[in-house]
Short mmCIF file of C-alpha atoms in Angstrom, two decimals:
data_model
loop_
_atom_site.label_atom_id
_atom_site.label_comp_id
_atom_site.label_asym_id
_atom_site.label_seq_id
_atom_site.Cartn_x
_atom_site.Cartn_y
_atom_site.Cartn_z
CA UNK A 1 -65.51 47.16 -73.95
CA UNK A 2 -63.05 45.54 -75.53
CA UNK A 3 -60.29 47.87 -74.89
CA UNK A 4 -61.51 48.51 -71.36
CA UNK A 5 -60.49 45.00 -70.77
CA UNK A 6 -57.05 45.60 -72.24
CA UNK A 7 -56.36 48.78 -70.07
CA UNK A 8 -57.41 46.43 -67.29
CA UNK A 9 -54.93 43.59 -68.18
CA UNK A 10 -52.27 45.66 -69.16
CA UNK A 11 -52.55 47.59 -65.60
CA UNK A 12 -52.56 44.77 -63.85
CA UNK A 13 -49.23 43.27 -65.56
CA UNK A 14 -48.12 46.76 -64.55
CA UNK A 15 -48.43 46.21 -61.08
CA UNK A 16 -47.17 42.74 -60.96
CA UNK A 17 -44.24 44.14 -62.54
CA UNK A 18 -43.37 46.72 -60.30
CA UNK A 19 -44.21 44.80 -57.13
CA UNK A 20 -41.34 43.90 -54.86
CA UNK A 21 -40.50 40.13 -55.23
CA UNK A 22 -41.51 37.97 -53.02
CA UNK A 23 -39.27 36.97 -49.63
CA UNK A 24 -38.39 33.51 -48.85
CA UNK A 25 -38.42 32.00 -45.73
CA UNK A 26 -35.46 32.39 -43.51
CA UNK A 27 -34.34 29.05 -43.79
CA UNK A 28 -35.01 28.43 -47.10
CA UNK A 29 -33.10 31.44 -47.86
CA UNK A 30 -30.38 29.58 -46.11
CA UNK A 31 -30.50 26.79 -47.94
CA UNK A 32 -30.51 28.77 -50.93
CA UNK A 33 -26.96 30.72 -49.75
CA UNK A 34 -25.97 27.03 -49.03
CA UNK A 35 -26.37 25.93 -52.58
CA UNK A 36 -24.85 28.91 -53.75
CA UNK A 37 -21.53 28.39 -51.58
CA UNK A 38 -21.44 24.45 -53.11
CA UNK A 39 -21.44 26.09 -56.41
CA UNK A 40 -18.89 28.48 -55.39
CA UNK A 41 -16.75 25.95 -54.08
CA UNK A 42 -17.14 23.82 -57.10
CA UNK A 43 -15.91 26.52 -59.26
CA UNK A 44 -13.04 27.47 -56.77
CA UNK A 45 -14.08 30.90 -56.14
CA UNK A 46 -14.03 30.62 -52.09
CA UNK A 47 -14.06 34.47 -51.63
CA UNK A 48 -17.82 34.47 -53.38
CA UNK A 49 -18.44 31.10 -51.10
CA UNK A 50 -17.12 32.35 -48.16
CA UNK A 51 -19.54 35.85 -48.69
CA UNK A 52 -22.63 33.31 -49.22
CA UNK A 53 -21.81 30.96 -45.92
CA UNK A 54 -21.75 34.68 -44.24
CA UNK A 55 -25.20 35.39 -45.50
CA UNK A 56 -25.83 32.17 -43.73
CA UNK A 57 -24.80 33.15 -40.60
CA UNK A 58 -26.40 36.35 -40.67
CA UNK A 59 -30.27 34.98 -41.36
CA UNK A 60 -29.34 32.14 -38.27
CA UNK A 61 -28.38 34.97 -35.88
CA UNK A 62 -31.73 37.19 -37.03
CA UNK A 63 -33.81 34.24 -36.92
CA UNK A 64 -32.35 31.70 -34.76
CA UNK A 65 -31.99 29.16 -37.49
CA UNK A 66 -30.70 25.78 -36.85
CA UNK A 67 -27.87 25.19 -39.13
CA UNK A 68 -27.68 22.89 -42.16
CA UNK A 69 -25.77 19.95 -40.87
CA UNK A 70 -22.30 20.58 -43.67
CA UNK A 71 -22.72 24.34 -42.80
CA UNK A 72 -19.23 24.19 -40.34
CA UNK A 73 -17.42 21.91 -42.33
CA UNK A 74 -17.80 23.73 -45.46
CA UNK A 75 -17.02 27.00 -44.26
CA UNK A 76 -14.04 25.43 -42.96
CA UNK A 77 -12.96 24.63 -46.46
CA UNK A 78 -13.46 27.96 -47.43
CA UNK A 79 -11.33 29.35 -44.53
CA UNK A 80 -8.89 26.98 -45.57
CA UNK A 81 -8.32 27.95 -49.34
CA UNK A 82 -8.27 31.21 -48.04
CA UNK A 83 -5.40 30.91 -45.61
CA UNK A 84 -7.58 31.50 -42.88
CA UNK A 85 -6.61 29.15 -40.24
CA UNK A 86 -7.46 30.36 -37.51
CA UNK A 87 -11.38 30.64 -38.74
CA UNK A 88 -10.58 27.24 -40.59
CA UNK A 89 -10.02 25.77 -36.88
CA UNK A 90 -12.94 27.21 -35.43
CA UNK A 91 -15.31 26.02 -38.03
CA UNK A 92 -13.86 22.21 -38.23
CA UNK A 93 -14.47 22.53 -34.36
CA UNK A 94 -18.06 23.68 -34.45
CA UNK A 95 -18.54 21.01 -36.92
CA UNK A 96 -16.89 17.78 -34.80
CA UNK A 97 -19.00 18.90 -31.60
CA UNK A 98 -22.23 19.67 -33.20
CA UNK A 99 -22.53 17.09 -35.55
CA UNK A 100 -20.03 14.53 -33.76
CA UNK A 101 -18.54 11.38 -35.38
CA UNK A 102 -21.78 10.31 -36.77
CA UNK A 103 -21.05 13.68 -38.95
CA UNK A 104 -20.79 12.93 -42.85
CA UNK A 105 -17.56 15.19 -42.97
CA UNK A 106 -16.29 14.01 -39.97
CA UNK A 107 -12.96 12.36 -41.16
CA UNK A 108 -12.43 14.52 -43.27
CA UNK A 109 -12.97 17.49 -41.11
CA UNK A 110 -10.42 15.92 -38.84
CA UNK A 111 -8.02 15.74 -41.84
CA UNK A 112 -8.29 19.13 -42.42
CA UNK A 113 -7.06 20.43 -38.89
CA UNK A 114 -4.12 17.77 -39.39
CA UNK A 115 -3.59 19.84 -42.73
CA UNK A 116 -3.95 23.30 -41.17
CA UNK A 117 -0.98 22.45 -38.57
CA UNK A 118 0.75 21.03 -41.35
CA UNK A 119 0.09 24.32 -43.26
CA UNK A 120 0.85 26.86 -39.99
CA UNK A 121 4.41 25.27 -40.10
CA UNK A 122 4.93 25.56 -43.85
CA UNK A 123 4.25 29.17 -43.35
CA UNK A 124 5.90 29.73 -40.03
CA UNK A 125 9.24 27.70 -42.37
CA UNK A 126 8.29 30.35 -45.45
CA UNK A 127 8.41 33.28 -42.72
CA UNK A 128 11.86 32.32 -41.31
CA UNK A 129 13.56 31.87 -44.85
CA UNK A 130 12.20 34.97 -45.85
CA UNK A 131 13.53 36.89 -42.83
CA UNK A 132 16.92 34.37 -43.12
CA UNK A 133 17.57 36.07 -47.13
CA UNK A 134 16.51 39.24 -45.97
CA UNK A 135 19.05 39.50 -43.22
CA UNK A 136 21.64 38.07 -45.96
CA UNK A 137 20.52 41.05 -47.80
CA UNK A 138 20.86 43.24 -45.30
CA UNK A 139 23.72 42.06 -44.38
CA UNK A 140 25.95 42.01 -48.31
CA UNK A 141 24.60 45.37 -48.82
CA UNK A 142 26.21 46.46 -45.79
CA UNK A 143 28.75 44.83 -46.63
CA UNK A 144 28.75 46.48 -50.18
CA UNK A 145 28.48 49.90 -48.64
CA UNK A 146 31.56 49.56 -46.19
CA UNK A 147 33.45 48.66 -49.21
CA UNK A 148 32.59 51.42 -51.70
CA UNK A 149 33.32 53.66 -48.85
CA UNK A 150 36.76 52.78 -48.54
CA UNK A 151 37.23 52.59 -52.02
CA UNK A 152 40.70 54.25 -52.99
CA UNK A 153 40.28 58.26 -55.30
CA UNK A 154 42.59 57.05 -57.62
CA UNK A 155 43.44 53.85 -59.34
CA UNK A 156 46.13 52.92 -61.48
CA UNK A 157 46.22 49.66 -63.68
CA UNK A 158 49.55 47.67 -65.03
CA UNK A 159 49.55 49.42 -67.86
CA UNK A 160 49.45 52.90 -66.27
CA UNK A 161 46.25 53.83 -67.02
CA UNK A 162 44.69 56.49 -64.33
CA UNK A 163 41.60 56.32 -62.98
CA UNK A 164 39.33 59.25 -60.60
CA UNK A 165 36.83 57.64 -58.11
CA UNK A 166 33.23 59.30 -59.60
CA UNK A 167 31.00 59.53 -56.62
CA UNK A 168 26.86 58.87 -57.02
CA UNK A 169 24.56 61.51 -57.44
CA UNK A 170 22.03 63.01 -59.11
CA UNK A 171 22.18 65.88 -62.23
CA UNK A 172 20.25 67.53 -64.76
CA UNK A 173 21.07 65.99 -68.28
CA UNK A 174 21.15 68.04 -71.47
CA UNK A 175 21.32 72.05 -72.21
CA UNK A 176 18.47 74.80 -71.82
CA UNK A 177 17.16 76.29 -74.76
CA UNK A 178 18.62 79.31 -74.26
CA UNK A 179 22.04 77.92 -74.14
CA UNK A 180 24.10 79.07 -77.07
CA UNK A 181 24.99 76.69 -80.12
CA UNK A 182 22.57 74.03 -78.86
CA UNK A 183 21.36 71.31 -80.72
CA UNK A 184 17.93 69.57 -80.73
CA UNK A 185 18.70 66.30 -79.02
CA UNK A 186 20.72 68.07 -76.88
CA UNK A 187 17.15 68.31 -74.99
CA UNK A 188 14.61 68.13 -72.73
CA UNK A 189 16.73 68.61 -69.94
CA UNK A 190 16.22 65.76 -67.38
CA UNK A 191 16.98 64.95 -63.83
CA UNK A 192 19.58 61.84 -63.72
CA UNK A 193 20.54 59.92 -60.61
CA UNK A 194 23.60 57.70 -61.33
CA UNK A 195 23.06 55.08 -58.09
CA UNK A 196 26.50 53.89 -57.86
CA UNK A 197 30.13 54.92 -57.65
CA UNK A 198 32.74 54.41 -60.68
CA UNK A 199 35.56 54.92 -61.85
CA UNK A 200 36.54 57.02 -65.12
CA UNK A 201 39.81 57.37 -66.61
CA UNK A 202 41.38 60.59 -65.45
CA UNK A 203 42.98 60.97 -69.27
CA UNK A 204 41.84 59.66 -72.67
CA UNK A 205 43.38 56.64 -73.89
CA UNK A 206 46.97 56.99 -75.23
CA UNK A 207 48.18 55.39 -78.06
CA UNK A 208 51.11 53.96 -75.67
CA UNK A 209 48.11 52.04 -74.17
CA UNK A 210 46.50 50.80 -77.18
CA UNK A 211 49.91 49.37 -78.40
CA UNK A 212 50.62 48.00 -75.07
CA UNK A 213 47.19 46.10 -75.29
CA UNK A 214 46.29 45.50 -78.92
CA UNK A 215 50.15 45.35 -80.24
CA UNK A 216 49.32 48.06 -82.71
CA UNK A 217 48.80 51.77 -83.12
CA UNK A 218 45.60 52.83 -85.85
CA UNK A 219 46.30 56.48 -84.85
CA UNK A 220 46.35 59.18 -87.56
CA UNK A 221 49.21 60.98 -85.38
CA UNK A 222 51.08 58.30 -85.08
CA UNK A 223 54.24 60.93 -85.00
CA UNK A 224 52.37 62.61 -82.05
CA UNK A 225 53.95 60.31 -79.28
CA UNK A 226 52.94 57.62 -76.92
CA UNK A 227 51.01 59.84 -74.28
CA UNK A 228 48.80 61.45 -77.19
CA UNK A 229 45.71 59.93 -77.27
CA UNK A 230 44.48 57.18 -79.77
CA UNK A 231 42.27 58.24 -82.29
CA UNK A 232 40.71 56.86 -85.20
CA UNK A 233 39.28 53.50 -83.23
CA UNK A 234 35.82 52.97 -84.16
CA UNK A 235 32.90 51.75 -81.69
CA UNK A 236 33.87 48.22 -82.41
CA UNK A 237 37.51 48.47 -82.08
CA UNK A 238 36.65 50.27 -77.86
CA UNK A 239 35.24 46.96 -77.58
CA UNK A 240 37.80 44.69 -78.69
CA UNK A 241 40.59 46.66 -76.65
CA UNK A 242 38.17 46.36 -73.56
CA UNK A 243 38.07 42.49 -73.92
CA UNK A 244 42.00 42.39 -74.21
CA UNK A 245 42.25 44.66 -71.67
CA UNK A 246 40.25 42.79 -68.88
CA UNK A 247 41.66 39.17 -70.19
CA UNK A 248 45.33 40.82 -69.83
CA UNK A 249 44.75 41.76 -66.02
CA UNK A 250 42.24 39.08 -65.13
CA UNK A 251 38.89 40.87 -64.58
CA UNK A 252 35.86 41.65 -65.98
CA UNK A 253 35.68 45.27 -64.82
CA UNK A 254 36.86 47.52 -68.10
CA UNK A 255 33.79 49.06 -69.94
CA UNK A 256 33.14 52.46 -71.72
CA UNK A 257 30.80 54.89 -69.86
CA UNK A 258 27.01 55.21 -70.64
CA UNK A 259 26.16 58.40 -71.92
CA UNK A 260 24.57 60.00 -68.76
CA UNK A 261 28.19 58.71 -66.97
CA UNK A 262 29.97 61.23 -69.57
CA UNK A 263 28.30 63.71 -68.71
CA UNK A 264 27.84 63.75 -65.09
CA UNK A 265 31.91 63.23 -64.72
CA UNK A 266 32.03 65.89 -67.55
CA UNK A 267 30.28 68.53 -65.53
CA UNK A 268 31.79 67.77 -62.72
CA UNK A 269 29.09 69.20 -60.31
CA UNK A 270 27.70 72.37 -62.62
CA UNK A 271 25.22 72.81 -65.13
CA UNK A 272 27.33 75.41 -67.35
CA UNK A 273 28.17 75.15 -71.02
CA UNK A 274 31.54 73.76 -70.10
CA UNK A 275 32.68 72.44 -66.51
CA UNK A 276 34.09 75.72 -65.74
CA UNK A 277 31.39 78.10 -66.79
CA UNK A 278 29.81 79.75 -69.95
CA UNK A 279 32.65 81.69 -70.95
CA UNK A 280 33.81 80.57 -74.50
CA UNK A 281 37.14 82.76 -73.87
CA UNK A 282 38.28 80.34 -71.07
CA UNK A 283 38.02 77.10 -73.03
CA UNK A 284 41.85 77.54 -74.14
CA UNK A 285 43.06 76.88 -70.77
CA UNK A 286 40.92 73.33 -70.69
CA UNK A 287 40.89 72.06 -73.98
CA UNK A 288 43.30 71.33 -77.17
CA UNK A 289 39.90 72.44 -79.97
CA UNK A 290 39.04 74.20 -83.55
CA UNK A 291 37.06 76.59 -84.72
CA UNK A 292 36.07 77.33 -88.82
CA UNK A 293 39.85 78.96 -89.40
CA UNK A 294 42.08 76.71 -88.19
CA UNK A 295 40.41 73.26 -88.26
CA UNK A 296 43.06 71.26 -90.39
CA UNK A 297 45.99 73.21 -88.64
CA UNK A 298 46.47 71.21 -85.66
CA UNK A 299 46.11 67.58 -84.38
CA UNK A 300 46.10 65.75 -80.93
CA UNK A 301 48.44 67.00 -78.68
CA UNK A 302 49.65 65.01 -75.32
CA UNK A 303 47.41 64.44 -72.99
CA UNK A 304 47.03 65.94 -69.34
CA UNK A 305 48.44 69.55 -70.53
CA UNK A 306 45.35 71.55 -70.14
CA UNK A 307 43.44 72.01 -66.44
CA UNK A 308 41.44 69.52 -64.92
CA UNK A 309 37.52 69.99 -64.05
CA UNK A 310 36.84 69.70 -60.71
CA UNK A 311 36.75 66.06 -60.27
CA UNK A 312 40.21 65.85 -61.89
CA UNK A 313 39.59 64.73 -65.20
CA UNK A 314 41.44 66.04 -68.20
CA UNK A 315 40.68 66.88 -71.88
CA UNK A 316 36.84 66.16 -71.32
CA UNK A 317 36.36 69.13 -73.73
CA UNK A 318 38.38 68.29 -77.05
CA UNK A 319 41.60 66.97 -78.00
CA UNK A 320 39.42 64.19 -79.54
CA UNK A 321 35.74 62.88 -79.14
CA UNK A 322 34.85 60.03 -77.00
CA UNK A 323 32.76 57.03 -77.38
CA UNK A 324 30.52 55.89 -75.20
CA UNK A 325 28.31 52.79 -74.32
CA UNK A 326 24.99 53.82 -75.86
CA UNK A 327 22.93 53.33 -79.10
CA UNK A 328 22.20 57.22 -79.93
CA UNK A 329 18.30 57.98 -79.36
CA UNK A 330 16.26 60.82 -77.96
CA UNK A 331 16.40 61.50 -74.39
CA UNK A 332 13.48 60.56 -71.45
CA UNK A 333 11.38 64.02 -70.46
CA UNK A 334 10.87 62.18 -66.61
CA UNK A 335 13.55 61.39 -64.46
CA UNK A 336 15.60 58.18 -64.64
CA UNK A 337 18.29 56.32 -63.56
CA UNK A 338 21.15 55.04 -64.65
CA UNK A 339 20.36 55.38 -68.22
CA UNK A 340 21.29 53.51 -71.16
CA UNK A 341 20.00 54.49 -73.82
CA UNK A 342 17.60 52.67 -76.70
CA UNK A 343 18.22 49.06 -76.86
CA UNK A 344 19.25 49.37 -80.64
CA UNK A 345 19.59 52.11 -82.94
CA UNK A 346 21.58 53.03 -86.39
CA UNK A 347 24.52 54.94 -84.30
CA UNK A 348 26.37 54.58 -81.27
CA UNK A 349 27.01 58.12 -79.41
CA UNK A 350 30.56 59.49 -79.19
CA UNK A 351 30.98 63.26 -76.94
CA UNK A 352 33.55 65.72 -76.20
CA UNK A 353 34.59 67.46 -79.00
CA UNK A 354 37.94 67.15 -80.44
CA UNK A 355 40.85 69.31 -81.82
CA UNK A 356 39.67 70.33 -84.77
CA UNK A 357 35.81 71.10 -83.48
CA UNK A 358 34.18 74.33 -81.80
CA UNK A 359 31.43 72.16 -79.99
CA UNK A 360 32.91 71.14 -77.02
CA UNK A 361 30.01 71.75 -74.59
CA UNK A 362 28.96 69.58 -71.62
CA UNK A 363 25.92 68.64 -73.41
CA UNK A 364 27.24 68.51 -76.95
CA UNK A 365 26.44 64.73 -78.70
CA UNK A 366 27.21 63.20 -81.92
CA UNK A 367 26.85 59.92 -83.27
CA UNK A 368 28.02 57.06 -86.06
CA UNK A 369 27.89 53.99 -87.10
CA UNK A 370 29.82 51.59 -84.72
CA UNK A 371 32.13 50.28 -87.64
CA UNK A 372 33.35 54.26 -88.27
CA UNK A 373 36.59 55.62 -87.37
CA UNK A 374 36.40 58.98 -89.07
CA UNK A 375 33.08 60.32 -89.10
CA UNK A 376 34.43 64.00 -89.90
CA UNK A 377 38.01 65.54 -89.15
CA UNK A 378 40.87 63.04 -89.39
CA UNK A 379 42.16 61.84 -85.91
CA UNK A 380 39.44 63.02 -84.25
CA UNK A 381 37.97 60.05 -82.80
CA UNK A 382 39.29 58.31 -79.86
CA UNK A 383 37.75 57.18 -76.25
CA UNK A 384 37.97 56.79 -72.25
CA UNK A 385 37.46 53.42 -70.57
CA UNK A 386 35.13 53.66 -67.41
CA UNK A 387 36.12 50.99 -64.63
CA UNK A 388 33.79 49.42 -62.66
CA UNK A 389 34.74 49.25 -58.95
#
């Protein structure tokens, strides 16, 4: 009997359990949304209020329930947070002819349509700036495009120093796998887009132009002559002829490439080993370089002598490596652009190849210390300045 009774109780807990809950009224229901909205608004979440004064609305137009008396002037506040004015005006309305000036909001709900003019200006004002600096905008970049477009091919600076007018556009970084005498970081091969137009020296840097700047020459063929290039400059020493060189004309606009600049001038439009094909039996008509006989039997020679790539830059394979602007790091496998490089690193990046080296690929890199000035063959390390238009 005993457990009868328990089945019984236990059945019936069952069923209380599993039966729907009860529904409230309508308008308590209403009331209940209402307290929930005050709550809301307390806590300043008016998106959750304004959903519970809709609730509201939807139980008085399925029952025809008379309003709570704040109803309009709270979801007028609601509106208002929100930055909806135009509901904010029809609910401080509602609320001023329904309830009247006997309201207990009623000042206030007066003050509110004072502050949602007040607010319809401020963001009518807000509008107009925005479309006043975006017409200045519009308007300078025009500006800036008319005058890269009429920006001369060549430049040439007070000391003589040549520079080629590098277009933007858009290349494939690195070498294939395939391609012979590659190196690791040579790799992946990535797409590039270099945004804007500069400038890049049409020759390396003499030595005349280093002793016209810096009052010295650190070359190791010093005997070469003026319109050799300068070699044996480390990373740091680039940068202190750049700062001489922009406080001797009076700009700020001499800088060393970035890597992806080198080598987008470099190729010069292709994607070969070398800016005028694959063919290792052509290089001797565009570059002064080595190979494992005769790399201590030559130096630097003058420079200019060999051909041009097709943007009309010279010695961009050998005569002697280049620095450039970058800390050395791996490359990105998505495409990027305008590049940099890590923020920091051990060694700053240096291309080319020189007259004493074999590797004088597009896509050949090497790297030292920014204090070195003769990481391997003697006189081997010099640079080009990039000019920024």
């Amino acid at each position: 009997m005993q457990i009868y009774r328990l089945c019984v109780l236990m059945l019936a807990v069952l069923m209380l359990v599993g039966k729907a809950p009860a529904q409230l009224p309508p308008d308590i229901e209403a009331e209940r949304s209402l307290v929930e909205a005050e709550r809301h608004i307390g806590t300043g979440d008016h998106a959750a209020a304004k959903a519970a004064l809709d609730r509201i609305l939807g139980l008085q137009a399925a029952h025809d329930l008379v309003l709570p008396e704040a109803f309009w002037f709270q979801y007028a506040e609601v509106a208002y947070q929100a930055g909806l004015y135009a509901a904010t005006e029809e609910a401080a309305a509602r609320y001023l002819t329904t309830v009247g000036r006997a309201g207990a909001h009623y000042r206030a709900a007066l003050e509110l349509l004072d502050q949602v003019e007040a607010a319809r200006q401020r963001v009518a004002a807000e509008r107009q700036h925005r479309a006043e600096e975006q017409r200045r905008a519009a308007a300078a970049a025009a500006a800036e495009r008319r005058r890269l477009a009429q920006l001369p091919r060549e430049l040439r600076n007070s000391i003589g120093m040549e520079f080629v007018l590098i277009k933007a556009g858009t290349f494939q970084m690195g070498s294939p796998a395939t391609e012979p005498g590659r190196d690791a970081d040579e790799g992946p091969v990535h797409e590039v887009t270099i945004s804007q137009p500069f400038y890049l020296g049409k020759y390396e840097v003499t030595q005349g132009q280093w002793q016209a700047v810096m009052g010295n020459n650190p070359s190791h063929f010093s005997d070469c002559g003026g319109n050799c290039p300068v070699e044996e400059v480390s990373w740091e020493d680039t940068r202190e002829f750049i700062v001489a060189l922009n406080r001797q004309e009076g700009v700020n606009v001499y800088r060393l490439p970035t890597e992806a600049e080198w080598e987008y001038a470099a190729r010069a439009g292709t994607q070969t080993a070398y800016h005028f094909g694959n063919a290792v039996s052509e290089l001797d008509l565009y570059a002064w370089y080595g190979d494992l006989l005769i790399v201590f039997s030559r130096g630097t020679r003058p420079v200019g002598q060999k051909r041009p790539n097709g943007w009309g830059l010279y010695d961009m394979h050998g005569n002697v490596w280049e620095w450039v602007a970058d800390w050395y790091g791996g490359y990105p496998r998505g495409a990027v652009t305008d590049p940099r490089g890590p923020s920091t690193s051990a060694d700053r990046v240096y291309r080319g190849g020189s007259w004493g080296s074999p590797a004088c690929r597009a896509a050949n890199r090497r790297r030292a210390s920014p204090g070195n000035r003769r990481p391997y063959d003697p006189g081997a390390l010099g640079f080009r300045l990039a000019r920024t238009p």
